[in-house]
XYZ file of C-alpha atoms in Angstrom:
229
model
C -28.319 70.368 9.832
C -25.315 67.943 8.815
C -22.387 69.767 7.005
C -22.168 69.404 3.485
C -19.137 67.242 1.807
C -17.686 69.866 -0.550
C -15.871 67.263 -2.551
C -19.726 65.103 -3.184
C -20.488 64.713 -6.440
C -24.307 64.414 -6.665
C -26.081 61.648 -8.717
C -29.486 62.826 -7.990
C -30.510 61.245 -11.838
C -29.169 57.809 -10.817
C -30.801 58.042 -7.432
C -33.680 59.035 -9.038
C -33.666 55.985 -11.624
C -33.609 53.687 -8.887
C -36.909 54.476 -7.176
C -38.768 55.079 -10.168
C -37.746 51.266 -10.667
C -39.072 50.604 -7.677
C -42.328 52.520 -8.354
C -43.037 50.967 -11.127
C -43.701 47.401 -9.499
C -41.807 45.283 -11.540
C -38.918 44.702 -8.588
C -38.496 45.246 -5.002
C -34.836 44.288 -5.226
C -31.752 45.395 -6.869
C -28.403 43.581 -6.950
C -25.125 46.611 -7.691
C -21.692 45.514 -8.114
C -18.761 47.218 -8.935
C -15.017 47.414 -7.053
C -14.030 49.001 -4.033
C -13.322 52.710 -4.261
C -16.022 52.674 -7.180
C -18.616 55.443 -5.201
C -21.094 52.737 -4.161
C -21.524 53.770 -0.333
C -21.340 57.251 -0.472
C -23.882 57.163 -3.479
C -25.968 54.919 -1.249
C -25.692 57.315 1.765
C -25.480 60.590 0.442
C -27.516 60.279 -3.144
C -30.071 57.547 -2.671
C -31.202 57.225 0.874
C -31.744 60.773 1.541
C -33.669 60.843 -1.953
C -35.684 58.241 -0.683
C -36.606 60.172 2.394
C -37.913 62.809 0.366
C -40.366 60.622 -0.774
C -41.409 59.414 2.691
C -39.453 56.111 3.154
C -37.852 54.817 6.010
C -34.447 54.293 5.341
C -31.843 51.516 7.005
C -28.514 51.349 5.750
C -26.270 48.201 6.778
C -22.571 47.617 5.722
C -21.071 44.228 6.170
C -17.419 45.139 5.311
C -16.356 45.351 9.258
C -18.574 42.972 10.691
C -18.599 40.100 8.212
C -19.068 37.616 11.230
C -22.113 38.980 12.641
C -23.903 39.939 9.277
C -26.795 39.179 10.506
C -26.765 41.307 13.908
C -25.715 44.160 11.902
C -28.614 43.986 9.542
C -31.303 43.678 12.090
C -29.813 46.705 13.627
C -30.047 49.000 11.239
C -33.394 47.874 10.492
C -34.371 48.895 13.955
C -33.070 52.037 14.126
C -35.290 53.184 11.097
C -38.490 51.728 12.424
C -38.110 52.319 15.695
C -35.289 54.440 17.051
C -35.602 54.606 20.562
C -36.030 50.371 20.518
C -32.527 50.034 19.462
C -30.909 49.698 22.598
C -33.281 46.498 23.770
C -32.319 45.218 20.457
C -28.496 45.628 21.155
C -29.031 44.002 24.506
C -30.551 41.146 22.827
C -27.044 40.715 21.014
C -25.304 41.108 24.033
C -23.150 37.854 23.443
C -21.130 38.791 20.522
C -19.663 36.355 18.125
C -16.268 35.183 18.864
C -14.140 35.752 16.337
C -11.612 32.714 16.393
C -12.792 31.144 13.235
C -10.947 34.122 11.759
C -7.768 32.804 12.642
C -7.771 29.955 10.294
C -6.641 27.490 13.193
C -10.337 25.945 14.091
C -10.956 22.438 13.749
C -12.656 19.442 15.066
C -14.394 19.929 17.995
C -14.040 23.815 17.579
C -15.368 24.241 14.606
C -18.337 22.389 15.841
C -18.898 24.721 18.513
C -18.274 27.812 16.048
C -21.114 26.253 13.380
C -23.331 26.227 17.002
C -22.443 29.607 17.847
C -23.363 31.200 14.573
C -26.466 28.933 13.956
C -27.976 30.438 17.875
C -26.894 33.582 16.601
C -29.175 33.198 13.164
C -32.210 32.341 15.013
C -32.038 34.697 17.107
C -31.658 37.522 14.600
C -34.285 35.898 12.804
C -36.616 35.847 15.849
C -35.876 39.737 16.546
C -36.557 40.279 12.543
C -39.909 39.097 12.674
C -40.667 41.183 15.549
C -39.484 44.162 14.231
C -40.992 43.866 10.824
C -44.373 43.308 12.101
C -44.201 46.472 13.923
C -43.556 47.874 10.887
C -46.179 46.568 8.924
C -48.314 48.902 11.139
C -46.334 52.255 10.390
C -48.836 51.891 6.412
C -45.195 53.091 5.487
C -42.268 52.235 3.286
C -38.809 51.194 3.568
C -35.797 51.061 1.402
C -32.673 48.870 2.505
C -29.236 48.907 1.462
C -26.624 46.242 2.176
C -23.274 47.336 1.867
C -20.760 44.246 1.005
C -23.892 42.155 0.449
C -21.537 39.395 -0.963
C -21.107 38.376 3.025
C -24.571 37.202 3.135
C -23.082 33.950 0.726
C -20.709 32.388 3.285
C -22.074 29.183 4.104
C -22.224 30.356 8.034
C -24.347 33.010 7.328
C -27.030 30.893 5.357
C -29.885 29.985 7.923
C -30.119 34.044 8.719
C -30.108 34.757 4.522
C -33.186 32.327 4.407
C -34.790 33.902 6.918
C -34.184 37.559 5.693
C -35.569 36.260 2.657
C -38.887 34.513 4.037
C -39.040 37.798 6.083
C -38.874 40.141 2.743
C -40.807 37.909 0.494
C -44.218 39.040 2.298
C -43.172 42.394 2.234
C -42.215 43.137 -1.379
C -45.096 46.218 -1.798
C -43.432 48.201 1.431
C -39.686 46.853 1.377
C -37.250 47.218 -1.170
C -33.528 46.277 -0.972
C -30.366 47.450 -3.091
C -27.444 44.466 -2.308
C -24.331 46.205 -2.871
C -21.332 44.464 -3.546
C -17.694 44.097 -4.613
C -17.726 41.288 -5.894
C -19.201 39.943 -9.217
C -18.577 36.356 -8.679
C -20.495 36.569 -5.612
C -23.705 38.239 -6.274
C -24.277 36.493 -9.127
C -24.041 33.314 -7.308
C -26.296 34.532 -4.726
C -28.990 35.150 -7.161
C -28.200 32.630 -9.450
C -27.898 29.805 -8.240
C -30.839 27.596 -7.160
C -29.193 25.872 -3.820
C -28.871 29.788 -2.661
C -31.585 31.598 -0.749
C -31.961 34.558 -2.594
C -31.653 32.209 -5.682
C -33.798 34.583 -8.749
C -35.047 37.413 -6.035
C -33.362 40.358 -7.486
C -31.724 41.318 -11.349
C -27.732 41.873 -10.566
C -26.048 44.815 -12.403
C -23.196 47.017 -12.762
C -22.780 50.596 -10.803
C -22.941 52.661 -13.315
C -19.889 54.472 -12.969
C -18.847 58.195 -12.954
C -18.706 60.199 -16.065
C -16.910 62.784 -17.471
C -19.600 65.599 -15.268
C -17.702 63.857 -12.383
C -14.394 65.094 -13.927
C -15.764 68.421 -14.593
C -17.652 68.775 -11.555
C -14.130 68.171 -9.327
C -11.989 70.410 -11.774
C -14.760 73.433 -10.785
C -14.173 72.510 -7.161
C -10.548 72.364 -7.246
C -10.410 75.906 -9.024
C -12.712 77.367 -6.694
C -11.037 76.397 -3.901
C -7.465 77.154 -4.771
């Protein structure tokens, strides 16, 4: 059994709020922003996923934070490990080539840069490929699955664009067994991801504040400090 954080603050209600959105039908997709340090990925981890399990989903969680050149890989990943565990290690060799990472050095150009867009547009298909694969072994679990995508805003940068469509296409089929919270730091960003029409998740998910922590938060870590000391 994995130790409890003393210092959690449980949002069980907002957890709660979430799937019963879901539930209901009327979205399979749910776009959270707020800034860093804000409680977004431990509610995620410890508030919403596990709630989720409760009520039978499968669960993947993906941040893109420290990978935000291989998005993609790190998506399809996680996505694995909650459908099929003991798979994940074929999937990893798949990936075995990972993304160099001299575009992040600002100095690429001409030629290069060519060979960069190359690298990252292989790397798209072949997540894509591996997505399809997986999902359709899922569509014969007759379960559910709830996604969240840490740093979503990554998905937006113009390299990461043929994978995004393909994500898409892959979760557009799906929307009765799959839902996805996009969790992000930026505003800007997530609005232009489902906002604007040359995007590929152009109008496939409502965008909206994290609702952020409330005076039972203050409360809640006063009781814990004077309990402890």
């Amino acid at each position: 059994k994995a130790l409890q954080d003393p210092w959690h603050h449980p949002r069980l209600t907002l957890a709660e709020r979430y799937l019963k959105e879901f539930g209901l039908g009327l979205q399979s997709a749910k776009g959270v922003f707020a800034k860093r340090r804000m409680g977004k990925t431990e509610f995620l981890n410890k508030d919403l996923l596990p709630a989720a399990r409760k009520k039978q989903f499968l669960t993947a969680y993906a941040t893109l934070w420290d990978d935000k050149q291989a998005p993609a890989q790190t998506i399809v990943v996680a996505i694995a490990s909650a459908i099929e565990p003991r798979g994940v290690e074929s999937v990893l060799e798949r990936f075995k080539t990972p993304l160099k990472k001299i575009r992040a050095s600002g100095k690429i150009g001409g030629i290069a840069e060519g060979r960069v867009e190359a690298e990252f547009d292989k790397q798209a298909e072949l997540a894509g490929s591996l997505l399809t694969e997986i999902l359709r072994k899922f569509d014969k679990t007759g379960k559910k699955l709830l996604i969240a995508i840490d740093e979503a805003q990554v998905l937006a940068a113009k390299e990461h664009s043929n994978f995004a469509h393909a994500l898409r296409a892959a979760l557009d089929t799906r929307k009765d067994t799959i839902k996805v919270i996009f969790a992000g730091s930026s505003e800007t960003t997530l609005r232009r991801m489902f906002g604007r029409s040359s995007e590929p998740f152009y109008n496939w998910a409502p965008v909206q504040p994290f609702e952020l922590l409330g005076r039972d938060f203050v409360e809640d870590m006063v009781e814990k400090v004077n309990n402890l000391s």
